[in-house]
Structures are given as C-alpha cells and as structure tokens.
Amino acid sequence: MTASVSQPTPSLLQQKIVSVQQAEHSLTLEWETGESAQYHYLWLRDNCASAFHPETQERDFDLLSVTEDIHPLRIQVNDTSLDIVWSEGGHKSTFLLSWLYEHNYSRPTRARHTSSYQSWDSSFAQRIPRANYASVISDDAALYQWMVKLDKLGLTIVEGMPDTAESMAALATRVDYLRQTNFGTTFDVVSVASPINLAYTSISLPLHTDLPNQETPPGYQFLHCLANECEGGESRFVDGLRVAEALREQCPDHFKLLSEQVIPFRYHDQEHDIRQHHSVINVDDFGNIIEVKYNAHIATVFDLPAEVMHDYYLAYRSFMARLRDARFEIELKLQAGQMVVFDNRRVLHGRNKFADTSGRRHLHGCYVDRSEFKSRLRVLAQKHG
C-alpha cells in the first residue's frame, strides 16, 4: 500500500536532502540548509499517511501491529519525496520532503514552540487594533486579520456596533459558539439593587481576570458598550503577560512561587458554589507564559503549605503592586457603538467608580473559549493566511 502525506505550505516546498544515513532505530537526513535531522523508524511508520483515516484524518493505525524493530529495507530520495519500503508487511510509505522538514523534531524544543503572544505596556493605548463591525461580520478576510491581532496582542476594539444586544453575539459566533457560565450565555454589566457580583454595582472594580473559580476560566471576553453616559466608569486594562515577564526578570523567586503554587478561588450564591485551585501565572511545558488567573475578590482562604505561606504572600503582593503600576495600565472610556474584545486568561480588566445617577452605563458581554478561537484562526489561515 502506498500513501502520501498532506500538502505542505508553499514556503517549505524547496527543501532538498543532501544525504541519508541509517542507524539501528532511526535515519538521519542532511538538508541543503545545513540542518541535520533524525527521524525514528517507529515515528515514521506511525506517521505514514496510510495510518490516518482518509476522511476523518484521525489515526487508525495500530502501533502494536508492527514490532519495535521495524526498519527500512529500501530508501529512495526523489525530487519532492522520500520513499521507504519497510521490513514488515511489504508496506511502502511516501513522505513529502517539505513535510519532513516542517516536522523536524531534532530542532531545539523552545525554537519549535515559541509563543505568538506579544506583550504591551501603557503605550499600547495609542495603537490598540481597531476593526469595523460591518467588515468583520461579513468578510472572512477581515475576520481573520482581526483575529490575528487579537491572538497576538490580546486586546482589540470593534467599532460601528449596531445598537442592539444581538449584534455582539452575531459577531462572537463568527468565531465560534459562546461559552455558557453560571451568569448565562450572555450577560449584562449594569448597576442593580441586589448585586450577585461586584460587576453589577457602581463601585470601582479592581483589575482581575474573570472566573478563575472555574476549572477552565473563559477565554476571550466580548464587552459591547450600549450606553456609557455616566460620570466615571472608565475601563482599565493591564497585560498580565507583560507584568509576569517583569516579575520573572526582576523577582524570579516570586515568579516561581506564583507559577508553581496553587491557590483556591470560589464563587457562590444561592444556586452555585464553584471552586477551583489555580496558579496565578501559568507557564506551558516550553517555558512560555500563557495565562494569568488573578481575581483577589474571589480568591478564598489560602491553603498553601506552612513553609511557603509567608513567602507566597510576599510574591502575591509583589505581583499585585506591579498590576497597579501606571507603566502597565491603559484607561479608556468606551463609547456606545464600541466593543472591546480581550483575552480573559491574559489581560486583566477593571473599572473606575461611576455615578449611576448621572447617566446610564450598560455593557453587554459574552465569552468564546480559547480552543474554539484558535481552531477558527487555523481554519481561516488556510485561505487567508
């Protein structure tokens, strides 16, 4: 049986192999770029195109159907592909050279998994990416360009929003389906007489990320300004990524505590009692800072080991103080017809106190999770990237 892998991106089509060396469990390819790459036989056999269902592209190959000693009987290098006839079952695999080059796992791990995020400070206020609702709602190319900026920078503003509660959901579902929480699929941020959350008051709202009490906090938050006629009520934003970077550079011991120790968060009302432990800073397996989960008003009683409790509080205060540093903060007053969209697991948001007797303030919100956002971005990139 012969099969070939999926087509590569155009930028990878010209890579050529200079030499092939076989060892007991792997072969080493020398590329014309000067790079040397090792490919293990089990990895190659497991990634033969025939190992994947032709329609679903899910792997349906049984790895135990071959032995651990499988090896090539013959290897042939062509202009654009490498053919292997295996020692078991007379099976032949064809790998595009561009695919092999792209999936070179011999490269340093960090180089292969660099974060796409770009952090910012208060100067970002002058260059917040802005998009037009009419374009993003109707044009996939405009949607893609807006999502690329949102993915990289974590904060954008959409202008020209229709004066309807439905327009926010219409744009958000252009990305994917909405995340439902205990506050509903959509929610209204207004001052009410008997609030169940500080957001539903007129007092100042400290910088925070939403719902770290959830097992997986919501990803991207959409806040459509329907009215903001009151005195005060300015929105405040800080890139938690930039603050965490500064903390790692200046106080590595504090960074280590906040990224390794977990603290409890809790939201409760008459119908819910939702609790979860999280680290305030989340670093992925490749050393990239990818998340901040910080919400002092729903952090509950810390239950850290006694030997780290004092030092943790010092680290927590250190992070908190940096969040209040004017060098990192953006303040803006949203106008009716604007919608701010930001990465809730990176960008902290808050609000100044407002006088609810001086005019109406009404924001309409929803969430779309990160996994769905990233999926939509990848699909759009196939055509518009």
mmCIF file with all atom_site columns, N, CA, C and O in Angstrom, residues 132-179:
data_model
loop_
_atom_site.group_PDB
_atom_site.id
_atom_site.type_symbol
_atom_site.label_atom_id
_atom_site.label_alt_id
_atom_site.label_comp_id
_atom_site.label_asym_id
_atom_site.label_entity_id
_atom_site.label_seq_id
_atom_site.pdbx_PDB_ins_code
_atom_site.Cartn_x
_atom_site.Cartn_y
_atom_site.Cartn_z
_atom_site.occupancy
_atom_site.B_iso_or_equiv
_atom_site.pdbx_formal_charge
_atom_site.auth_seq_id
_atom_site.auth_comp_id
_atom_site.auth_asym_id
_atom_site.auth_atom_id
_atom_site.pdbx_PDB_model_num
ATOM 1   N N  . ASN A 1 132 ? -13.775 47.194 12.118 1.00 0.00 ? 132 ASN A N  1
ATOM 2   C CA . ASN A 1 132 ? -15.126 47.673 11.835 1.00 0.00 ? 132 ASN A CA 1
ATOM 3   C C  . ASN A 1 132 ? -16.096 46.504 11.841 1.00 0.00 ? 132 ASN A C  1
ATOM 4   O O  . ASN A 1 132 ? -15.856 45.473 11.205 1.00 0.00 ? 132 ASN A O  1
ATOM 5   N N  . TYR A 1 133 ? -17.181 46.667 12.559 1.00 0.00 ? 133 TYR A N  1
ATOM 6   C CA . TYR A 1 133 ? -18.166 45.591 12.696 1.00 0.00 ? 133 TYR A CA 1
ATOM 7   C C  . TYR A 1 133 ? -18.668 45.097 11.340 1.00 0.00 ? 133 TYR A C  1
ATOM 8   O O  . TYR A 1 133 ? -18.716 43.886 11.089 1.00 0.00 ? 133 TYR A O  1
ATOM 9   N N  . ALA A 1 134 ? -19.027 46.013 10.451 1.00 0.00 ? 134 ALA A N  1
ATOM 10  C CA . ALA A 1 134 ? -19.596 45.621 9.162  1.00 0.00 ? 134 ALA A CA 1
ATOM 11  C C  . ALA A 1 134 ? -18.630 44.753 8.367  1.00 0.00 ? 134 ALA A C  1
ATOM 12  O O  . ALA A 1 134 ? -19.041 43.809 7.684  1.00 0.00 ? 134 ALA A O  1
ATOM 13  N N  . SER A 1 135 ? -17.333 45.059 8.463  1.00 0.00 ? 135 SER A N  1
ATOM 14  C CA . SER A 1 135 ? -16.338 44.272 7.734  1.00 0.00 ? 135 SER A CA 1
ATOM 15  C C  . SER A 1 135 ? -16.163 42.895 8.353  1.00 0.00 ? 135 SER A C  1
ATOM 16  O O  . SER A 1 135 ? -16.173 41.875 7.660  1.00 0.00 ? 135 SER A O  1
ATOM 17  N N  . VAL A 1 136 ? -15.997 42.868 9.671  1.00 0.00 ? 136 VAL A N  1
ATOM 18  C CA . VAL A 1 136 ? -15.713 41.599 10.343 1.00 0.00 ? 136 VAL A CA 1
ATOM 19  C C  . VAL A 1 136 ? -16.909 40.657 10.268 1.00 0.00 ? 136 VAL A C  1
ATOM 20  O O  . VAL A 1 136 ? -16.747 39.443 10.145 1.00 0.00 ? 136 VAL A O  1
ATOM 21  N N  . ILE A 1 137 ? -18.123 41.199 10.305 1.00 0.00 ? 137 ILE A N  1
ATOM 22  C CA . ILE A 1 137 ? -19.313 40.351 10.304 1.00 0.00 ? 137 ILE A CA 1
ATOM 23  C C  . ILE A 1 137 ? -19.572 39.736 8.938  1.00 0.00 ? 137 ILE A C  1
ATOM 24  O O  . ILE A 1 137 ? -20.216 38.690 8.819  1.00 0.00 ? 137 ILE A O  1
ATOM 25  N N  . SER A 1 138 ? -19.028 40.333 7.862  1.00 0.00 ? 138 SER A N  1
ATOM 26  C CA . SER A 1 138 ? -19.387 39.884 6.509  1.00 0.00 ? 138 SER A CA 1
ATOM 27  C C  . SER A 1 138 ? -18.217 39.346 5.695  1.00 0.00 ? 138 SER A C  1
ATOM 28  O O  . SER A 1 138 ? -18.433 38.692 4.669  1.00 0.00 ? 138 SER A O  1
ATOM 29  N N  . ASP A 1 139 ? -16.991 39.604 6.105  1.00 0.00 ? 139 ASP A N  1
ATOM 30  C CA . ASP A 1 139 ? -15.825 39.285 5.275  1.00 0.00 ? 139 ASP A CA 1
ATOM 31  C C  . ASP A 1 139 ? -14.851 38.407 6.061  1.00 0.00 ? 139 ASP A C  1
ATOM 32  O O  . ASP A 1 139 ? -14.296 38.820 7.065  1.00 0.00 ? 139 ASP A O  1
ATOM 33  N N  . ASP A 1 140 ? -14.632 37.179 5.589  1.00 0.00 ? 140 ASP A N  1
ATOM 34  C CA . ASP A 1 140 ? -13.736 36.256 6.292  1.00 0.00 ? 140 ASP A CA 1
ATOM 35  C C  . ASP A 1 140 ? -12.300 36.768 6.340  1.00 0.00 ? 140 ASP A C  1
ATOM 36  O O  . ASP A 1 140 ? -11.580 36.512 7.310  1.00 0.00 ? 140 ASP A O  1
ATOM 37  N N  . ALA A 1 141 ? -11.863 37.468 5.305  1.00 0.00 ? 141 ALA A N  1
ATOM 38  C CA . ALA A 1 141 ? -10.501 38.010 5.308  1.00 0.00 ? 141 ALA A CA 1
ATOM 39  C C  . ALA A 1 141 ? -10.353 39.052 6.418  1.00 0.00 ? 141 ALA A C  1
ATOM 40  O O  . ALA A 1 141 ? -9.337  39.078 7.132  1.00 0.00 ? 141 ALA A O  1
ATOM 41  N N  . ALA A 1 142 ? -11.355 39.913 6.586  1.00 0.00 ? 142 ALA A N  1
ATOM 42  C CA . ALA A 1 142 ? -11.325 40.909 7.659  1.00 0.00 ? 142 ALA A CA 1
ATOM 43  C C  . ALA A 1 142 ? -11.420 40.241 9.024  1.00 0.00 ? 142 ALA A C  1
ATOM 44  O O  . ALA A 1 142 ? -10.750 40.654 9.982  1.00 0.00 ? 142 ALA A O  1
ATOM 45  N N  . LEU A 1 143 ? -12.240 39.204 9.114  1.00 0.00 ? 143 LEU A N  1
ATOM 46  C CA . LEU A 1 143 ? -12.343 38.442 10.359 1.00 0.00 ? 143 LEU A CA 1
ATOM 47  C C  . LEU A 1 143 ? -10.991 37.849 10.733 1.00 0.00 ? 143 LEU A C  1
ATOM 48  O O  . LEU A 1 143 ? -10.553 37.936 11.886 1.00 0.00 ? 143 LEU A O  1
ATOM 49  N N  . TYR A 1 144 ? -10.311 37.279 9.755  1.00 0.00 ? 144 TYR A N  1
ATOM 50  C CA . TYR A 1 144 ? -9.008  36.667 10.009 1.00 0.00 ? 144 TYR A CA 1
ATOM 51  C C  . TYR A 1 144 ? -7.990  37.703 10.475 1.00 0.00 ? 144 TYR A C  1
ATOM 52  O O  . TYR A 1 144 ? -7.273  37.485 11.464 1.00 0.00 ? 144 TYR A O  1
ATOM 53  N N  . GLN A 1 145 ? -7.917  38.842 9.793  1.00 0.00 ? 145 GLN A N  1
ATOM 54  C CA . GLN A 1 145 ? -6.943  39.863 10.163 1.00 0.00 ? 145 GLN A CA 1
ATOM 55  C C  . GLN A 1 145 ? -7.201  40.386 11.573 1.00 0.00 ? 145 GLN A C  1
ATOM 56  O O  . GLN A 1 145 ? -6.261  40.629 12.339 1.00 0.00 ? 145 GLN A O  1
ATOM 57  N N  . TRP A 1 146 ? -8.460  40.531 11.929 1.00 0.00 ? 146 TRP A N  1
ATOM 58  C CA . TRP A 1 146 ? -8.812  40.985 13.286 1.00 0.00 ? 146 TRP A CA 1
ATOM 59  C C  . TRP A 1 146 ? -8.418  39.930 14.315 1.00 0.00 ? 146 TRP A C  1
ATOM 60  O O  . TRP A 1 146 ? -7.829  40.246 15.367 1.00 0.00 ? 146 TRP A O  1
ATOM 61  N N  . MET A 1 147 ? -8.686  38.663 14.021 1.00 0.00 ? 147 MET A N  1
ATOM 62  C CA . MET A 1 147 ? -8.380  37.591 14.964 1.00 0.00 ? 147 MET A CA 1
ATOM 63  C C  . MET A 1 147 ? -6.872  37.416 15.146 1.00 0.00 ? 147 MET A C  1
ATOM 64  O O  . MET A 1 147 ? -6.408  37.092 16.242 1.00 0.00 ? 147 MET A O  1
ATOM 65  N N  . VAL A 1 148 ? -6.099  37.615 14.084 1.00 0.00 ? 148 VAL A N  1
ATOM 66  C CA . VAL A 1 148 ? -4.640  37.519 14.189 1.00 0.00 ? 148 VAL A CA 1
ATOM 67  C C  . VAL A 1 148 ? -4.125  38.543 15.202 1.00 0.00 ? 148 VAL A C  1
ATOM 68  O O  . VAL A 1 148 ? -3.282  38.240 16.065 1.00 0.00 ? 148 VAL A O  1
ATOM 69  N N  . LYS A 1 149 ? -4.626  39.772 15.113 1.00 0.00 ? 149 LYS A N  1
ATOM 70  C CA . LYS A 1 149 ? -4.184  40.825 16.033 1.00 0.00 ? 149 LYS A CA 1
ATOM 71  C C  . LYS A 1 149 ? -4.649  40.540 17.459 1.00 0.00 ? 149 LYS A C  1
ATOM 72  O O  . LYS A 1 149 ? -3.910  40.763 18.422 1.00 0.00 ? 149 LYS A O  1
ATOM 73  N N  . LEU A 1 150 ? -5.862  40.041 17.593 1.00 0.00 ? 150 LEU A N  1
ATOM 74  C CA . LEU A 1 150 ? -6.389  39.717 18.914 1.00 0.00 ? 150 LEU A CA 1
ATOM 75  C C  . LEU A 1 150 ? -5.592  38.582 19.543 1.00 0.00 ? 150 LEU A C  1
ATOM 76  O O  . LEU A 1 150 ? -5.284  38.604 20.742 1.00 0.00 ? 150 LEU A O  1
ATOM 77  N N  . ASP A 1 151 ? -5.238  37.589 18.747 1.00 0.00 ? 151 ASP A N  1
ATOM 78  C CA . ASP A 1 151 ? -4.439  36.469 19.236 1.00 0.00 ? 151 ASP A CA 1
ATOM 79  C C  . ASP A 1 151 ? -3.073  36.941 19.715 1.00 0.00 ? 151 ASP A C  1
ATOM 80  O O  . ASP A 1 151 ? -2.600  36.552 20.786 1.00 0.00 ? 151 ASP A O  1
ATOM 81  N N  . LYS A 1 152 ? -2.439  37.795 18.957 1.00 0.00 ? 152 LYS A N  1
ATOM 82  C CA . LYS A 1 152 ? -1.076  38.240 19.274 1.00 0.00 ? 152 LYS A CA 1
ATOM 83  C C  . LYS A 1 152 ? -1.055  39.209 20.446 1.00 0.00 ? 152 LYS A C  1
ATOM 84  O O  . LYS A 1 152 ? -0.219  39.108 21.346 1.00 0.00 ? 152 LYS A O  1
ATOM 85  N N  . LEU A 1 153 ? -1.986  40.170 20.451 1.00 0.00 ? 153 LEU A N  1
ATOM 86  C CA . LEU A 1 153 ? -1.922  41.280 21.400 1.00 0.00 ? 153 LEU A CA 1
ATOM 87  C C  . LEU A 1 153 ? -2.906  41.168 22.554 1.00 0.00 ? 153 LEU A C  1
ATOM 88  O O  . LEU A 1 153 ? -2.730  41.829 23.575 1.00 0.00 ? 153 LEU A O  1
ATOM 89  N N  . GLY A 1 154 ? -3.952  40.365 22.386 1.00 0.00 ? 154 GLY A N  1
ATOM 90  C CA . GLY A 1 154 ? -4.861  40.104 23.492 1.00 0.00 ? 154 GLY A CA 1
ATOM 91  C C  . GLY A 1 154 ? -5.930  41.133 23.743 1.00 0.00 ? 154 GLY A C  1
ATOM 92  O O  . GLY A 1 154 ? -6.763  40.958 24.635 1.00 0.00 ? 154 GLY A O  1
ATOM 93  N N  . LEU A 1 155 ? -5.942  42.252 22.983 1.00 0.00 ? 155 LEU A N  1
ATOM 94  C CA . LEU A 1 155 ? -6.922  43.316 23.215 1.00 0.00 ? 155 LEU A CA 1
ATOM 95  C C  . LEU A 1 155 ? -7.178  44.061 21.921 1.00 0.00 ? 155 LEU A C  1
ATOM 96  O O  . LEU A 1 155 ? -6.228  44.519 21.270 1.00 0.00 ? 155 LEU A O  1
ATOM 97  N N  . THR A 1 156 ? -8.441  44.190 21.534 1.00 0.00 ? 156 THR A N  1
ATOM 98  C CA . THR A 1 156 ? -8.833  44.957 20.353 1.00 0.00 ? 156 THR A CA 1
ATOM 99  C C  . THR A 1 156 ? -10.142 45.682 20.638 1.00 0.00 ? 156 THR A C  1
ATOM 100 O O  . THR A 1 156 ? -10.847 45.373 21.599 1.00 0.00 ? 156 THR A O  1
ATOM 101 N N  . ILE A 1 157 ? -10.465 46.637 19.766 1.00 0.00 ? 157 ILE A N  1
ATOM 102 C CA . ILE A 1 157 ? -11.743 47.338 19.842 1.00 0.00 ? 157 ILE A CA 1
ATOM 103 C C  . ILE A 1 157 ? -12.446 47.212 18.495 1.00 0.00 ? 157 ILE A C  1
ATOM 104 O O  . ILE A 1 157 ? -11.834 47.430 17.440 1.00 0.00 ? 157 ILE A O  1
ATOM 105 N N  . VAL A 1 158 ? -13.717 46.833 18.530 1.00 0.00 ? 158 VAL A N  1
ATOM 106 C CA . VAL A 1 158 ? -14.547 46.784 17.328 1.00 0.00 ? 158 VAL A CA 1
ATOM 107 C C  . VAL A 1 158 ? -15.469 47.992 17.367 1.00 0.00 ? 158 VAL A C  1
ATOM 108 O O  . VAL A 1 158 ? -16.154 48.235 18.368 1.00 0.00 ? 158 VAL A O  1
ATOM 109 N N  . GLU A 1 159 ? -15.481 48.756 16.269 1.00 0.00 ? 159 GLU A N  1
ATOM 110 C CA . GLU A 1 159 ? -16.289 49.971 16.203 1.00 0.00 ? 159 GLU A CA 1
ATOM 111 C C  . GLU A 1 159 ? -17.441 49.792 15.226 1.00 0.00 ? 159 GLU A C  1
ATOM 112 O O  . GLU A 1 159 ? -17.463 48.857 14.428 1.00 0.00 ? 159 GLU A O  1
ATOM 113 N N  . GLY A 1 160 ? -18.402 50.702 15.312 1.00 0.00 ? 160 GLY A N  1
ATOM 114 C CA . GLY A 1 160 ? -19.555 50.643 14.422 1.00 0.00 ? 160 GLY A CA 1
ATOM 115 C C  . GLY A 1 160 ? -20.533 49.553 14.790 1.00 0.00 ? 160 GLY A C  1
ATOM 116 O O  . GLY A 1 160 ? -21.268 49.056 13.927 1.00 0.00 ? 160 GLY A O  1
ATOM 117 N N  . MET A 1 161 ? -20.599 49.179 16.069 1.00 0.00 ? 161 MET A N  1
ATOM 118 C CA . MET A 1 161 ? -21.530 48.137 16.509 1.00 0.00 ? 161 MET A CA 1
ATOM 119 C C  . MET A 1 161 ? -22.965 48.653 16.447 1.00 0.00 ? 161 MET A C  1
ATOM 120 O O  . MET A 1 161 ? -23.255 49.764 16.900 1.00 0.00 ? 161 MET A O  1
ATOM 121 N N  . PRO A 1 162 ? -23.876 47.866 15.879 1.00 0.00 ? 162 PRO A N  1
ATOM 122 C CA . PRO A 1 162 ? -25.288 48.268 15.904 1.00 0.00 ? 162 PRO A CA 1
ATOM 123 C C  . PRO A 1 162 ? -25.804 48.376 17.336 1.00 0.00 ? 162 PRO A C  1
ATOM 124 O O  . PRO A 1 162 ? -25.305 47.697 18.240 1.00 0.00 ? 162 PRO A O  1
ATOM 125 N N  . ASP A 1 163 ? -26.793 49.211 17.524 1.00 0.00 ? 163 ASP A N  1
ATOM 126 C CA . ASP A 1 163 ? -27.351 49.467 18.861 1.00 0.00 ? 163 ASP A CA 1
ATOM 127 C C  . ASP A 1 163 ? -28.359 48.382 19.228 1.00 0.00 ? 163 ASP A C  1
ATOM 128 O O  . ASP A 1 163 ? -29.522 48.663 19.515 1.00 0.00 ? 163 ASP A O  1
ATOM 129 N N  . THR A 1 164 ? -27.909 47.141 19.215 1.00 0.00 ? 164 THR A N  1
ATOM 130 C CA . THR A 1 164 ? -28.776 46.017 19.584 1.00 0.00 ? 164 THR A CA 1
ATOM 131 C C  . THR A 1 164 ? -27.972 45.041 20.421 1.00 0.00 ? 164 THR A C  1
ATOM 132 O O  . THR A 1 164 ? -26.758 44.877 20.231 1.00 0.00 ? 164 THR A O  1
ATOM 133 N N  . ALA A 1 165 ? -28.636 44.377 21.346 1.00 0.00 ? 165 ALA A N  1
ATOM 134 C CA . ALA A 1 165 ? -27.972 43.367 22.170 1.00 0.00 ? 165 ALA A CA 1
ATOM 135 C C  . ALA A 1 165 ? -27.528 42.180 21.330 1.00 0.00 ? 165 ALA A C  1
ATOM 136 O O  . ALA A 1 165 ? -26.559 41.493 21.678 1.00 0.00 ? 165 ALA A O  1
ATOM 137 N N  . GLU A 1 166 ? -28.220 41.920 20.216 1.00 0.00 ? 166 GLU A N  1
ATOM 138 C CA . GLU A 1 166 ? -27.922 40.743 19.395 1.00 0.00 ? 166 GLU A CA 1
ATOM 139 C C  . GLU A 1 166 ? -26.640 40.882 18.582 1.00 0.00 ? 166 GLU A C  1
ATOM 140 O O  . GLU A 1 166 ? -26.048 39.880 18.170 1.00 0.00 ? 166 GLU A O  1
ATOM 141 N N  . SER A 1 167 ? -26.188 42.110 18.329 1.00 0.00 ? 167 SER A N  1
ATOM 142 C CA . SER A 1 167 ? -25.041 42.298 17.440 1.00 0.00 ? 167 SER A CA 1
ATOM 143 C C  . SER A 1 167 ? -23.767 41.707 18.020 1.00 0.00 ? 167 SER A C  1
ATOM 144 O O  . SER A 1 167 ? -22.907 41.208 17.280 1.00 0.00 ? 167 SER A O  1
ATOM 145 N N  . MET A 1 168 ? -23.609 41.746 19.336 1.00 0.00 ? 168 MET A N  1
ATOM 146 C CA . MET A 1 168 ? -22.417 41.172 19.951 1.00 0.00 ? 168 MET A CA 1
ATOM 147 C C  . MET A 1 168 ? -22.335 39.666 19.701 1.00 0.00 ? 168 MET A C  1
ATOM 148 O O  . MET A 1 168 ? -21.302 39.141 19.273 1.00 0.00 ? 168 MET A O  1
ATOM 149 N N  . ALA A 1 169 ? -23.428 38.968 19.973 1.00 0.00 ? 169 ALA A N  1
ATOM 150 C CA . ALA A 1 169 ? -23.442 37.520 19.774 1.00 0.00 ? 169 ALA A CA 1
ATOM 151 C C  . ALA A 1 169 ? -23.258 37.165 18.306 1.00 0.00 ? 169 ALA A C  1
ATOM 152 O O  . ALA A 1 169 ? -22.622 36.160 17.975 1.00 0.00 ? 169 ALA A O  1
ATOM 153 N N  . ALA A 1 170 ? -23.799 37.996 17.420 1.00 0.00 ? 170 ALA A N  1
ATOM 154 C CA . ALA A 1 170 ? -23.653 37.730 15.989 1.00 0.00 ? 170 ALA A CA 1
ATOM 155 C C  . ALA A 1 170 ? -22.192 37.759 15.586 1.00 0.00 ? 170 ALA A C  1
ATOM 156 O O  . ALA A 1 170 ? -21.719 36.914 14.810 1.00 0.00 ? 170 ALA A O  1
ATOM 157 N N  . LEU A 1 171 ? -21.419 38.705 16.128 1.00 0.00 ? 171 LEU A N  1
ATOM 158 C CA . LEU A 1 171 ? -20.008 38.774 15.786 1.00 0.00 ? 171 LEU A CA 1
ATOM 159 C C  . LEU A 1 171 ? -19.221 37.674 16.502 1.00 0.00 ? 171 LEU A C  1
ATOM 160 O O  . LEU A 1 171 ? -18.353 37.030 15.913 1.00 0.00 ? 171 LEU A O  1
ATOM 161 N N  . ALA A 1 172 ? -19.527 37.448 17.777 1.00 0.00 ? 172 ALA A N  1
ATOM 162 C CA . ALA A 1 172 ? -18.806 36.423 18.535 1.00 0.00 ? 172 ALA A CA 1
ATOM 163 C C  . ALA A 1 172 ? -18.977 35.041 17.914 1.00 0.00 ? 172 ALA A C  1
ATOM 164 O O  . ALA A 1 172 ? -18.028 34.255 17.867 1.00 0.00 ? 172 ALA A O  1
ATOM 165 N N  . THR A 1 173 ? -20.168 34.744 17.418 1.00 0.00 ? 173 THR A N  1
ATOM 166 C CA . THR A 1 173 ? -20.389 33.432 16.809 1.00 0.00 ? 173 THR A CA 1
ATOM 167 C C  . THR A 1 173 ? -19.754 33.326 15.423 1.00 0.00 ? 173 THR A C  1
ATOM 168 O O  . THR A 1 173 ? -19.718 32.231 14.851 1.00 0.00 ? 173 THR A O  1
ATOM 169 N N  . ARG A 1 174 ? -19.267 34.426 14.887 1.00 0.00 ? 174 ARG A N  1
ATOM 170 C CA . ARG A 1 174 ? -18.414 34.340 13.693 1.00 0.00 ? 174 ARG A CA 1
ATOM 171 C C  . ARG A 1 174 ? -17.115 33.620 14.032 1.00 0.00 ? 174 ARG A C  1
ATOM 172 O O  . ARG A 1 174 ? -16.476 33.020 13.164 1.00 0.00 ? 174 ARG A O  1
ATOM 173 N N  . VAL A 1 175 ? -16.720 33.705 15.301 1.00 0.00 ? 175 VAL A N  1
ATOM 174 C CA . VAL A 1 175 ? -15.543 32.962 15.759 1.00 0.00 ? 175 VAL A CA 1
ATOM 175 C C  . VAL A 1 175 ? -15.952 31.523 16.046 1.00 0.00 ? 175 VAL A C  1
ATOM 176 O O  . VAL A 1 175 ? -15.437 30.583 15.440 1.00 0.00 ? 175 VAL A O  1
ATOM 177 N N  . ASP A 1 176 ? -16.882 31.339 16.968 1.00 0.00 ? 176 ASP A N  1
ATOM 178 C CA . ASP A 1 176 ? -17.411 30.006 17.262 1.00 0.00 ? 176 ASP A CA 1
ATOM 179 C C  . ASP A 1 176 ? -18.529 30.158 18.281 1.00 0.00 ? 176 ASP A C  1
ATOM 180 O O  . ASP A 1 176 ? -18.947 31.266 18.585 1.00 0.00 ? 176 ASP A O  1
ATOM 181 N N  . TYR A 1 177 ? -18.937 29.026 18.871 1.00 0.00 ? 177 TYR A N  1
ATOM 182 C CA . TYR A 1 177 ? -20.069 29.076 19.788 1.00 0.00 ? 177 TYR A CA 1
ATOM 183 C C  . TYR A 1 177 ? -19.676 29.756 21.100 1.00 0.00 ? 177 TYR A C  1
ATOM 184 O O  . TYR A 1 177 ? -18.511 29.826 21.473 1.00 0.00 ? 177 TYR A O  1
ATOM 185 N N  . LEU A 1 178 ? -20.693 30.270 21.808 1.00 0.00 ? 178 LEU A N  1
ATOM 186 C CA . LEU A 1 178 ? -20.465 31.024 23.027 1.00 0.00 ? 178 LEU A CA 1
ATOM 187 C C  . LEU A 1 178 ? -20.303 30.085 24.221 1.00 0.00 ? 178 LEU A C  1
ATOM 188 O O  . LEU A 1 178 ? -20.915 29.015 24.274 1.00 0.00 ? 178 LEU A O  1
ATOM 189 N N  . ARG A 1 179 ? -19.498 30.511 25.168 1.00 0.00 ? 179 ARG A N  1
ATOM 190 C CA . ARG A 1 179 ? -19.290 29.757 26.405 1.00 0.00 ? 179 ARG A CA 1
ATOM 191 C C  . ARG A 1 179 ? -20.391 30.113 27.399 1.00 0.00 ? 179 ARG A C  1
ATOM 192 O O  . ARG A 1 179 ? -20.621 31.279 27.696 1.00 0.00 ? 179 ARG A O  1
#
